[in-house]
Amino acid sequence: MSTFQRARRRLRAHPFALDAALAAGVLVCIVAGSFVEPHGPDGVTWALRTPDALSLVLMVLGAAALVLRRRAPLAVLAFTSGVSLVESVTGDPRAPVAMCVVVALYTVASTTDRPTTWRVALLTMTVLTGAAMIAGPLPWYAQENLGILAWTGIGATAGDAVRSRRAFVQAIRERAERAERTREEEARRRVAEERLRIARDLHDVVAHHIALVNVQAGVAAHVMDKRPDQAKEALAHVREASRSALGELRATVGLLRQSGDPEAPTEPAPGLDRLDDLAGTFRNAGLHVLVAREDQRPDHAPALPAAVDLAAYRVIQEALTNVQKHAGARAKAEVSVVRVGPHLEITVLDDGTGTGTGRHDAPAGAGGGNRDGGGHGLLGMRERVTALRGTLTTGPRYGGGFRVHAILPVETRTSAAQDGS
């Protein structure tokens, strides 16, 4: 951020100080302009003269009123117009007190609607210009009289342009926020519908086959002693029903898998003990991965529950997959696993500059988005973390790259219930 931008932000944070500085600047300009002699023998010249007491008082009052221009713009405009009207009628030579009216009129135009702006501007221009032409010490056609008309019109026009631009920018911002909310609501609705559909499918599969298993198991127990052949046949039906149930469950859950995911594994679920192997896989694919771990638990601390261990592994796997897809050929990734008290913190950073589809779609602090270019990688990570009562933060890094940060509780609902029993 540049020095000018920092100063601008500080001034916006203190509007009263900004208005006071503006009033002081206007007063300096008015006092300096009062020394100009527009009708000298050689044209516009500087003449060292002291303004009369009334003009000096009017200049100070008009500039001081601008300090309150944000709080009461119409009242300040009326007051400065009255001061300028008195100066235009009595001042000879005239002091440029009308500059206060220009600033006040700009404030009114930038803070009110267009009809009010033009009504107030026409009234101000007519009254000040007419009074200067009719009752002023200068001829009606003097350039100072036309200058009042021109400058007040410029102030009103500039204020109206600023107000229009602010309204346009605000409309664009509201439209973007509304579109973002609509997209998030639609995504949540689709996720809920998909969960309901899968739950129904799983219920139908499990209920049907478990009912068959229950019946056949009861038959086998009943005829085990007297008719062992029939018992063996019933147990064969139990085995067939359980095999069918597992197959249908595998097919149903397979609908949730990504296109590049492997088939259902027969080995135990992976965990952080295989983190080095996971990093080696990505290194073999050309991605530079640095792993730092500080998750060694003390003797009195509980071990990681299987759900937390699996979720941590999957978060890192999905984050590194996104880095490989979208961060660019020369990107570097850093994986940090730290155990802090009752929580496990996982951070995956990259310095990539890639602009793949969806790389920065997810806002910081949200788990949604589509960084993996058409899939639901970030959404899947968020679902895993939220299911364990954890938090997930994703978003672009300052200066380039992307950041994924997950906090997982070491003690889940399941482990807590087991300890309590």
PDB file of C-alpha atoms in Angstrom, residues 26-36 46 59 96:
ATOM      1  CA  VAL A  26     -10.549  26.921   1.558  1.00  0.00           C
ATOM      2  CA  LEU A  27      -9.870  29.788   3.974  1.00  0.00           C
ATOM      3  CA  VAL A  28      -6.273  30.047   2.751  1.00  0.00           C
ATOM      4  CA  CYS A  29      -7.432  30.114  -0.869  1.00  0.00           C
ATOM      5  CA  ILE A  30     -10.060  32.775  -0.143  1.00  0.00           C
ATOM      6  CA  VAL A  31      -7.609  35.004   1.720  1.00  0.00           C
ATOM      7  CA  ALA A  32      -5.028  34.583  -1.046  1.00  0.00           C
ATOM      8  CA  GLY A  33      -7.662  35.348  -3.685  1.00  0.00           C
ATOM      9  CA  SER A  34      -8.669  38.536  -1.909  1.00  0.00           C
ATOM     10  CA  PHE A  35      -5.270  40.029  -2.794  1.00  0.00           C
ATOM     11  CA  VAL A  36      -5.858  39.626  -6.530  1.00  0.00           C
ATOM     12  CA  TRP A  46      -1.354  40.888  -7.271  1.00  0.00           C
ATOM     13  CA  MET A  59     -14.420  34.695   4.902  1.00  0.00           C
ATOM     14  CA  PRO A  96     -14.094  35.020  -3.356  1.00  0.00           C
TER      15      PRO A  96
END
